């Protein structure tokens, strides 16, 4: 939902797409695509008679990508205090489309000493105050389950709305406020998980594990967590990144995440 780093490129959808969204947008004038890719079939800022709008769309086909955009639509009202507003949605047999407000800003700097860190931590802490939307009872956070010891899986359960995809590209800092964007797969689980995801990202950005965890203590969900649950999650996170990096060895950032997760487990005396 950010208007930063946009340029004109990519292939535009056909006329049926524009007919679907025209009742909400009016006549389109310009379409600007983000340089950094998104996991949608169409993602762009659409300048139009009633806009601009940040538009995300998926083909209306059965599968995970369709489920993702429906979940993103359903979480929008719950995430509204810290996320761009979903202003409209539309669907037909071919497309599911979400139209967000456009927010302007920059990505934060996660490095030690950055003036952005306090803002990031405040934003992450606020995620723990959000109430899951109706219908979220089956959004159980289970993505780490296969990387955890079976006895530890229950430690990841809980009733807190989670984002989990925490990295600088999913945070926008504006002149007066900040937003957590791209709620592509929200889940419900233990309150420490989103802050824990932040910890790994901070370590990857150059913090020591102790420094990263000190920032996390400002998040209520982390401060109240059972250390055994955090230990189990740290181990599962390391295994997860190792698995991902093995499948995509040419992507250096995945190797950096493996290193960060390993540093975290060592700091906690787990390896």
Short mmCIF file of N, CA, C and O in Angstrom, two decimals, residues 41-158:
data_model
loop_
_atom_site.label_atom_id
_atom_site.label_comp_id
_atom_site.label_asym_id
_atom_site.label_seq_id
_atom_site.Cartn_x
_atom_site.Cartn_y
_atom_site.Cartn_z
N UNK A 41 -1.25 -11.31 -8.48
CA UNK A 41 -1.29 -11.31 -9.93
C UNK A 41 -1.30 -9.90 -10.50
O UNK A 41 -0.94 -9.69 -11.66
N UNK A 42 -1.71 -8.95 -9.67
CA UNK A 42 -1.68 -7.55 -10.07
C UNK A 42 -1.52 -6.71 -8.81
O UNK A 42 -2.27 -6.87 -7.85
N UNK A 43 -0.52 -5.83 -8.81
CA UNK A 43 -0.28 -4.92 -7.70
C UNK A 43 0.18 -3.59 -8.28
O UNK A 43 1.18 -3.55 -9.00
N UNK A 44 -0.54 -2.52 -7.98
CA UNK A 44 -0.19 -1.23 -8.55
C UNK A 44 -0.92 -0.11 -7.83
O UNK A 44 -1.96 -0.32 -7.20
N UNK A 45 -0.37 1.08 -7.95
CA UNK A 45 -1.10 2.29 -7.59
C UNK A 45 -1.83 2.76 -8.84
O UNK A 45 -1.22 2.97 -9.89
N UNK A 46 -3.13 2.86 -8.73
CA UNK A 46 -3.96 3.27 -9.86
C UNK A 46 -4.44 4.70 -9.63
O UNK A 46 -5.19 4.97 -8.69
N UNK A 47 -3.96 5.59 -10.45
CA UNK A 47 -4.47 6.96 -10.45
C UNK A 47 -5.75 6.97 -11.27
O UNK A 47 -5.80 6.45 -12.39
N UNK A 48 -6.80 7.53 -10.70
CA UNK A 48 -8.10 7.42 -11.34
C UNK A 48 -9.00 8.56 -10.88
O UNK A 48 -8.62 9.36 -10.01
N UNK A 49 -10.18 8.63 -11.43
CA UNK A 49 -11.10 9.72 -11.14
C UNK A 49 -11.44 9.80 -9.65
O UNK A 49 -11.62 10.89 -9.11
N UNK A 50 -11.50 8.65 -8.96
CA UNK A 50 -11.88 8.65 -7.54
C UNK A 50 -10.73 8.28 -6.62
O UNK A 50 -10.92 8.09 -5.43
N UNK A 51 -9.55 8.18 -7.17
CA UNK A 51 -8.41 7.71 -6.41
C UNK A 51 -7.42 8.80 -6.07
O UNK A 51 -7.80 9.96 -5.98
N UNK A 52 -6.15 8.38 -5.83
CA UNK A 52 -5.54 7.09 -6.18
C UNK A 52 -5.90 5.99 -5.19
O UNK A 52 -6.30 6.24 -4.06
N UNK A 53 -5.69 4.73 -5.66
CA UNK A 53 -5.85 3.56 -4.81
C UNK A 53 -4.65 2.64 -5.02
O UNK A 53 -4.12 2.54 -6.13
N UNK A 54 -4.27 1.95 -3.94
CA UNK A 54 -3.30 0.86 -4.06
C UNK A 54 -4.11 -0.41 -4.30
O UNK A 54 -4.90 -0.82 -3.43
N UNK A 55 -3.96 -1.01 -5.46
CA UNK A 55 -4.81 -2.12 -5.89
C UNK A 55 -4.01 -3.42 -5.89
O UNK A 55 -2.93 -3.50 -6.49
N UNK A 56 -4.55 -4.42 -5.21
CA UNK A 56 -4.00 -5.77 -5.23
C UNK A 56 -5.07 -6.70 -5.75
O UNK A 56 -6.24 -6.59 -5.36
N UNK A 57 -4.68 -7.64 -6.59
CA UNK A 57 -5.67 -8.54 -7.17
C UNK A 57 -5.07 -9.92 -7.40
O UNK A 57 -3.88 -10.07 -7.69
N UNK A 58 -5.92 -10.92 -7.26
CA UNK A 58 -5.57 -12.30 -7.56
C UNK A 58 -6.60 -12.88 -8.52
O UNK A 58 -7.79 -12.51 -8.47
N UNK A 59 -6.16 -13.79 -9.35
CA UNK A 59 -7.10 -14.54 -10.17
C UNK A 59 -8.00 -15.37 -9.26
O UNK A 59 -7.54 -15.94 -8.27
N UNK A 60 -9.27 -15.43 -9.57
CA UNK A 60 -10.24 -16.13 -8.73
C UNK A 60 -10.21 -17.62 -9.07
O UNK A 60 -11.12 -18.15 -9.70
N UNK A 61 -9.14 -18.26 -8.61
CA UNK A 61 -8.96 -19.68 -8.84
C UNK A 61 -8.68 -20.35 -7.51
O UNK A 61 -8.00 -19.77 -6.66
N UNK A 62 -9.15 -21.56 -7.35
CA UNK A 62 -8.95 -22.26 -6.09
C UNK A 62 -7.46 -22.45 -5.83
O UNK A 62 -6.68 -22.72 -6.73
N UNK A 63 -7.08 -22.31 -4.58
CA UNK A 63 -5.69 -22.50 -4.22
C UNK A 63 -5.25 -21.51 -3.16
O UNK A 63 -6.02 -20.68 -2.69
N UNK A 64 -3.96 -21.62 -2.78
CA UNK A 64 -3.44 -20.80 -1.70
C UNK A 64 -3.44 -19.32 -1.97
O UNK A 64 -3.65 -18.51 -1.07
N UNK A 65 -3.20 -18.93 -3.24
CA UNK A 65 -3.14 -17.51 -3.54
C UNK A 65 -4.52 -16.87 -3.41
O UNK A 65 -4.65 -15.74 -2.92
N UNK A 66 -5.55 -17.58 -3.82
CA UNK A 66 -6.91 -17.07 -3.64
C UNK A 66 -7.25 -16.99 -2.16
O UNK A 66 -7.81 -16.00 -1.69
N UNK A 67 -6.90 -18.02 -1.41
CA UNK A 67 -7.15 -18.01 0.02
C UNK A 67 -6.43 -16.86 0.71
O UNK A 67 -6.95 -16.25 1.65
N UNK A 68 -5.23 -16.55 0.22
CA UNK A 68 -4.45 -15.47 0.82
C UNK A 68 -5.13 -14.12 0.67
O UNK A 68 -5.26 -13.36 1.63
N UNK A 69 -5.59 -13.81 -0.53
CA UNK A 69 -6.20 -12.49 -0.72
C UNK A 69 -7.55 -12.39 0.00
O UNK A 69 -7.93 -11.32 0.48
N UNK A 70 -8.27 -13.50 0.12
CA UNK A 70 -9.51 -13.47 0.88
C UNK A 70 -9.23 -13.24 2.36
O UNK A 70 -9.95 -12.51 3.04
N UNK A 71 -8.18 -13.86 2.87
CA UNK A 71 -7.81 -13.64 4.26
C UNK A 71 -7.35 -12.20 4.46
O UNK A 71 -7.66 -11.57 5.48
N UNK A 72 -6.61 -11.67 3.50
CA UNK A 72 -6.16 -10.28 3.59
C UNK A 72 -7.35 -9.32 3.60
O UNK A 72 -7.37 -8.34 4.33
N UNK A 73 -8.34 -9.63 2.80
CA UNK A 73 -9.57 -8.82 2.81
C UNK A 73 -10.27 -8.89 4.16
O UNK A 73 -10.69 -7.87 4.72
N UNK A 74 -10.34 -10.09 4.71
CA UNK A 74 -11.09 -10.28 5.94
C UNK A 74 -10.40 -9.68 7.17
O UNK A 74 -11.06 -9.34 8.15
N UNK A 75 -9.07 -9.55 7.11
CA UNK A 75 -8.35 -9.01 8.26
C UNK A 75 -8.29 -7.49 8.25
O UNK A 75 -7.90 -6.87 9.24
N UNK A 76 -8.69 -6.87 7.15
CA UNK A 76 -8.46 -5.44 6.97
C UNK A 76 -9.07 -4.59 8.07
O UNK A 76 -8.44 -3.65 8.57
N UNK A 77 -10.29 -4.89 8.49
CA UNK A 77 -10.93 -4.07 9.52
C UNK A 77 -10.22 -4.22 10.85
O UNK A 77 -10.07 -3.24 11.61
N UNK A 78 -9.75 -5.42 11.17
CA UNK A 78 -9.05 -5.64 12.43
C UNK A 78 -7.69 -4.96 12.44
O UNK A 78 -7.24 -4.44 13.47
N UNK A 79 -7.01 -4.96 11.29
CA UNK A 79 -5.67 -4.38 11.19
C UNK A 79 -5.68 -2.88 10.98
O UNK A 79 -4.61 -2.24 11.02
N UNK A 80 -6.85 -2.30 10.79
CA UNK A 80 -6.97 -0.89 10.41
C UNK A 80 -6.20 0.06 11.32
O UNK A 80 -5.63 1.05 10.82
N UNK A 81 -6.12 -0.14 12.65
CA UNK A 81 -5.38 0.83 13.48
C UNK A 81 -3.91 1.00 13.09
O UNK A 81 -3.33 2.05 13.36
N UNK A 82 -3.31 -0.02 12.45
CA UNK A 82 -1.89 0.08 12.12
C UNK A 82 -1.61 -0.21 10.65
O UNK A 82 -0.44 -0.29 10.25
N UNK A 83 -2.63 -0.37 9.84
CA UNK A 83 -2.45 -0.72 8.43
C UNK A 83 -3.23 0.25 7.54
O UNK A 83 -4.19 0.88 8.00
N UNK A 84 -2.86 0.37 6.27
CA UNK A 84 -3.66 1.18 5.35
C UNK A 84 -5.09 0.68 5.28
O UNK A 84 -5.35 -0.52 5.37
N UNK A 85 -6.01 1.59 5.10
CA UNK A 85 -7.43 1.25 5.08
C UNK A 85 -7.80 0.55 3.78
O UNK A 85 -7.41 0.99 2.69
N UNK A 86 -8.56 -0.52 3.89
CA UNK A 86 -9.18 -1.14 2.72
C UNK A 86 -10.44 -0.35 2.41
O UNK A 86 -11.38 -0.33 3.20
N UNK A 87 -10.46 0.30 1.27
CA UNK A 87 -11.56 1.21 0.92
C UNK A 87 -12.66 0.52 0.14
O UNK A 87 -13.81 0.95 0.19
N UNK A 88 -12.33 -0.52 -0.60
CA UNK A 88 -13.34 -1.27 -1.34
C UNK A 88 -12.76 -2.61 -1.77
O UNK A 88 -11.54 -2.80 -1.77
N UNK A 89 -13.63 -3.53 -2.12
CA UNK A 89 -13.22 -4.80 -2.70
C UNK A 89 -14.23 -5.19 -3.76
O UNK A 89 -15.40 -4.78 -3.71
N UNK A 90 -13.77 -5.96 -4.71
CA UNK A 90 -14.64 -6.39 -5.81
C UNK A 90 -14.23 -7.79 -6.24
O UNK A 90 -13.07 -8.19 -6.09
N UNK A 91 -15.18 -8.54 -6.78
CA UNK A 91 -14.89 -9.90 -7.23
C UNK A 91 -15.86 -10.31 -8.33
O UNK A 91 -17.01 -9.87 -8.36
N UNK A 92 -15.36 -11.12 -9.23
CA UNK A 92 -16.21 -11.80 -10.21
C UNK A 92 -15.61 -13.18 -10.45
O UNK A 92 -14.80 -13.65 -9.66
N UNK A 93 -16.00 -13.83 -11.51
CA UNK A 93 -15.50 -15.19 -11.76
C UNK A 93 -14.01 -15.21 -12.08
O UNK A 93 -13.38 -16.26 -11.94
N UNK A 94 -13.45 -14.08 -12.49
CA UNK A 94 -12.05 -14.05 -12.91
C UNK A 94 -11.11 -13.43 -11.89
O UNK A 94 -9.94 -13.82 -11.81
N UNK A 95 -11.59 -12.44 -11.12
CA UNK A 95 -10.69 -11.66 -10.27
C UNK A 95 -11.27 -11.45 -8.87
O UNK A 95 -12.49 -11.40 -8.70
N UNK A 96 -10.36 -11.32 -7.89
CA UNK A 96 -10.68 -10.78 -6.57
C UNK A 96 -9.75 -9.59 -6.38
O UNK A 96 -8.52 -9.72 -6.51
N UNK A 97 -10.32 -8.43 -6.11
CA UNK A 97 -9.56 -7.18 -6.12
C UNK A 97 -9.78 -6.42 -4.82
O UNK A 97 -10.90 -6.29 -4.34
N UNK A 98 -8.69 -5.88 -4.26
CA UNK A 98 -8.74 -5.06 -3.06
C UNK A 98 -8.22 -3.67 -3.39
O UNK A 98 -7.16 -3.54 -4.03
N UNK A 99 -8.92 -2.65 -2.94
CA UNK A 99 -8.51 -1.27 -3.17
C UNK A 99 -8.21 -0.56 -1.86
O UNK A 99 -9.11 -0.31 -1.06
N UNK A 100 -6.93 -0.26 -1.61
CA UNK A 100 -6.48 0.36 -0.36
C UNK A 100 -6.19 1.85 -0.56
O UNK A 100 -5.92 2.31 -1.67
N UNK A 101 -6.18 2.55 0.56
CA UNK A 101 -5.66 3.91 0.54
C UNK A 101 -4.17 3.84 0.21
O UNK A 101 -3.49 2.86 0.52
N UNK A 102 -3.67 4.87 -0.43
CA UNK A 102 -2.25 4.98 -0.72
C UNK A 102 -1.58 5.71 0.43
O UNK A 102 -2.02 6.80 0.82
N UNK A 103 -0.56 5.11 1.01
CA UNK A 103 0.18 5.76 2.08
C UNK A 103 1.60 6.06 1.58
O UNK A 103 2.18 5.30 0.81
N UNK A 104 2.11 7.18 2.01
CA UNK A 104 3.41 7.66 1.54
C UNK A 104 4.44 7.59 2.66
O UNK A 104 4.16 7.98 3.80
N UNK A 105 5.60 7.12 2.34
CA UNK A 105 6.65 7.03 3.34
C UNK A 105 7.83 6.23 2.82
O UNK A 105 7.98 6.03 1.62
N UNK A 106 8.62 5.76 3.75
CA UNK A 106 9.86 5.04 3.42
C UNK A 106 9.95 3.79 4.28
O UNK A 106 9.27 3.66 5.30
N UNK A 107 10.81 2.89 3.87
CA UNK A 107 11.08 1.71 4.68
C UNK A 107 12.01 2.08 5.83
O UNK A 107 12.88 2.95 5.69
N UNK A 108 11.85 1.43 6.98
CA UNK A 108 12.72 1.75 8.11
C UNK A 108 14.10 1.14 7.97
O UNK A 108 14.32 0.19 7.22
N UNK A 109 15.02 1.68 8.75
CA UNK A 109 16.36 1.14 8.88
C UNK A 109 16.39 0.30 10.14
O UNK A 109 16.14 0.79 11.24
N UNK A 110 16.67 -0.99 10.00
CA UNK A 110 16.70 -1.92 11.14
C UNK A 110 18.07 -1.99 11.81
O UNK A 110 18.23 -2.71 12.79
N UNK A 111 19.07 -1.28 11.32
CA UNK A 111 20.42 -1.42 11.84
C UNK A 111 20.56 -0.83 13.24
O UNK A 111 19.79 0.06 13.64
N UNK A 112 21.54 -1.31 14.01
CA UNK A 112 21.76 -0.76 15.35
C UNK A 112 21.98 0.76 15.29
O UNK A 112 22.67 1.26 14.41
N UNK A 113 21.38 1.46 16.25
CA UNK A 113 21.53 2.90 16.31
C UNK A 113 20.54 3.68 15.47
O UNK A 113 20.49 4.90 15.55
N UNK A 114 19.74 2.98 14.66
CA UNK A 114 18.78 3.67 13.80
C UNK A 114 17.71 4.37 14.63
O UNK A 114 17.20 3.83 15.62
N UNK A 115 17.34 5.55 14.20
CA UNK A 115 16.27 6.30 14.85
C UNK A 115 14.91 5.67 14.59
O UNK A 115 13.92 6.04 15.23
N UNK A 116 14.85 4.70 13.66
CA UNK A 116 13.57 4.07 13.31
C UNK A 116 13.19 2.94 14.26
O UNK A 116 12.04 2.49 14.26
N UNK A 117 14.13 2.45 15.05
CA UNK A 117 13.89 1.24 15.82
C UNK A 117 12.73 1.38 16.81
O UNK A 117 11.91 0.48 16.95
N UNK A 118 12.67 2.51 17.49
CA UNK A 118 11.60 2.71 18.46
C UNK A 118 10.23 2.71 17.78
O UNK A 118 9.26 2.16 18.31
N UNK A 119 10.17 3.31 16.59
CA UNK A 119 8.91 3.32 15.84
C UNK A 119 8.52 1.91 15.43
O UNK A 119 7.35 1.51 15.53
N UNK A 120 9.49 1.13 14.96
CA UNK A 120 9.22 -0.25 14.56
C UNK A 120 8.70 -1.07 15.74
O UNK A 120 7.70 -1.78 15.64
N UNK A 121 9.36 -0.95 16.88
CA UNK A 121 8.97 -1.72 18.05
C UNK A 121 7.57 -1.33 18.52
O UNK A 121 6.75 -2.19 18.87
N UNK A 122 7.28 -0.04 18.51
CA UNK A 122 5.94 0.41 18.89
C UNK A 122 4.89 -0.18 17.97
O UNK A 122 3.82 -0.63 18.42
N UNK A 123 5.18 -0.20 16.69
CA UNK A 123 4.24 -0.75 15.72
C UNK A 123 4.04 -2.25 15.95
O UNK A 123 2.89 -2.73 15.94
N UNK A 124 5.11 -2.97 16.17
CA UNK A 124 5.00 -4.41 16.41
C UNK A 124 4.24 -4.67 17.71
O UNK A 124 3.41 -5.58 17.79
N UNK A 125 4.50 -3.88 18.73
CA UNK A 125 3.79 -4.04 19.99
C UNK A 125 2.28 -3.84 19.80
O UNK A 125 1.47 -4.55 20.40
N UNK A 126 1.92 -2.90 18.95
CA UNK A 126 0.50 -2.63 18.73
C UNK A 126 -0.21 -3.78 18.02
O UNK A 126 -1.42 -3.93 18.16
N UNK A 127 0.53 -4.60 17.29
CA UNK A 127 -0.12 -5.74 16.65
C UNK A 127 -0.74 -6.66 17.69
O UNK A 127 -1.76 -7.31 17.44
N UNK A 128 -0.12 -6.71 18.87
CA UNK A 128 -0.62 -7.59 19.92
C UNK A 128 -1.91 -7.12 20.55
O UNK A 128 -2.55 -7.87 21.30
N UNK A 129 -2.32 -5.87 20.25
CA UNK A 129 -3.56 -5.33 20.81
C UNK A 129 -4.74 -5.49 19.87
O UNK A 129 -5.87 -5.18 20.24
N UNK A 130 -4.48 -5.98 18.66
CA UNK A 130 -5.55 -6.10 17.66
C UNK A 130 -6.41 -7.32 17.96
O UNK A 130 -5.91 -8.38 18.31
N UNK A 131 -7.69 -7.19 17.77
CA UNK A 131 -8.61 -8.31 17.96
C UNK A 131 -8.78 -9.05 16.64
O UNK A 131 -9.08 -8.42 15.62
N UNK A 132 -8.60 -10.35 16.62
CA UNK A 132 -8.82 -11.11 15.38
C UNK A 132 -10.24 -10.90 14.87
O UNK A 132 -11.18 -10.76 15.66
N UNK A 133 -10.44 -10.86 13.57
CA UNK A 133 -11.79 -10.66 13.02
C UNK A 133 -12.67 -11.89 13.22
O UNK A 133 -12.17 -12.99 13.50
N UNK A 134 -13.95 -11.70 13.08
CA UNK A 134 -14.85 -12.85 13.11
C UNK A 134 -14.48 -13.81 11.99
O UNK A 134 -14.14 -13.40 10.89
N UNK A 135 -14.54 -15.07 12.28
CA UNK A 135 -14.17 -16.07 11.28
C UNK A 135 -12.71 -16.47 11.31
O UNK A 135 -12.29 -17.31 10.51
N UNK A 136 -11.94 -15.86 12.23
CA UNK A 136 -10.51 -16.18 12.29
C UNK A 136 -10.21 -17.38 13.16
O UNK A 136 -9.04 -17.69 13.41
N UNK A 137 -11.23 -18.09 13.62
CA UNK A 137 -11.01 -19.23 14.51
C UNK A 137 -10.20 -20.35 13.85
O UNK A 137 -9.58 -21.16 14.54
N UNK A 138 -10.22 -20.40 12.51
CA UNK A 138 -9.46 -21.45 11.82
C UNK A 138 -8.14 -20.92 11.24
O UNK A 138 -7.50 -21.60 10.44
N UNK A 139 -7.72 -19.72 11.67
CA UNK A 139 -6.46 -19.16 11.21
C UNK A 139 -5.32 -19.57 12.13
O UNK A 139 -4.44 -18.77 12.45
N UNK A 140 -5.29 -20.77 12.58
CA UNK A 140 -4.29 -21.21 13.55
C UNK A 140 -2.89 -21.11 12.96
O UNK A 140 -2.64 -21.59 11.84
N UNK A 141 -1.98 -20.47 13.68
CA UNK A 141 -0.60 -20.36 13.22
C UNK A 141 0.08 -21.72 13.34
O UNK A 141 0.33 -22.21 14.44
N UNK A 142 0.38 -22.32 12.19
CA UNK A 142 0.98 -23.66 12.20
C UNK A 142 2.17 -23.78 11.25
O UNK A 142 2.67 -24.88 11.01
N UNK A 143 2.65 -22.67 10.73
CA UNK A 143 3.73 -22.73 9.74
C UNK A 143 5.05 -23.21 10.33
O UNK A 143 5.90 -23.72 9.60
N UNK A 144 5.23 -23.05 11.64
CA UNK A 144 6.46 -23.51 12.28
C UNK A 144 6.32 -24.93 12.83
O UNK A 144 7.29 -25.49 13.30
N UNK A 145 5.13 -25.50 12.76
CA UNK A 145 4.89 -26.79 13.41
C UNK A 145 5.83 -27.88 12.91
O UNK A 145 6.38 -28.67 13.69
N UNK A 146 6.02 -27.95 11.60
CA UNK A 146 6.81 -29.05 11.05
C UNK A 146 8.30 -28.91 11.34
O UNK A 146 9.07 -29.84 11.12
N UNK A 147 8.69 -27.73 11.84
CA UNK A 147 10.09 -27.51 12.17
C UNK A 147 10.34 -27.61 13.68
O UNK A 147 11.47 -27.45 14.13
N UNK A 148 9.29 -27.85 14.44
CA UNK A 148 9.37 -27.89 15.90
C UNK A 148 9.24 -29.31 16.41
O UNK A 148 8.68 -30.19 15.73
N UNK A 149 9.74 -29.54 17.60
CA UNK A 149 9.50 -30.81 18.26
C UNK A 149 8.00 -30.94 18.51
O UNK A 149 7.35 -29.97 18.92
N UNK A 150 7.42 -32.11 18.27
CA UNK A 150 5.96 -32.26 18.42
C UNK A 150 5.42 -31.79 19.76
O UNK A 150 4.34 -31.21 19.83
N UNK A 151 6.18 -31.99 20.81
CA UNK A 151 5.71 -31.59 22.14
C UNK A 151 5.67 -30.08 22.31
O UNK A 151 5.00 -29.56 23.22
N UNK A 152 6.36 -29.34 21.43
CA UNK A 152 6.45 -27.89 21.57
C UNK A 152 5.39 -27.14 20.78
O UNK A 152 5.20 -25.94 20.98
N UNK A 153 4.70 -27.83 19.90
CA UNK A 153 3.77 -27.16 18.99
C UNK A 153 2.70 -26.36 19.75
O UNK A 153 2.35 -25.24 19.35
N UNK A 154 2.20 -26.90 20.82
CA UNK A 154 1.15 -26.22 21.57
C UNK A 154 1.63 -24.89 22.15
O UNK A 154 0.81 -24.01 22.45
N UNK A 155 2.93 -24.72 22.30
CA UNK A 155 3.47 -23.47 22.82
C UNK A 155 3.30 -22.32 21.84
O UNK A 155 3.42 -21.15 22.22
N UNK A 156 3.02 -22.64 20.58
CA UNK A 156 2.84 -21.61 19.56
C UNK A 156 1.38 -21.19 19.43
O UNK A 156 1.06 -20.28 18.65
N UNK A 157 0.49 -21.85 20.14
CA UNK A 157 -0.94 -21.56 20.03
C UNK A 157 -1.32 -20.38 20.93
O UNK A 157 -0.67 -20.11 21.94
N UNK A 158 -2.37 -19.70 20.56
CA UNK A 158 -2.84 -18.57 21.34
C UNK A 158 -3.94 -17.84 20.60
O UNK A 158 -4.38 -18.27 19.53
#
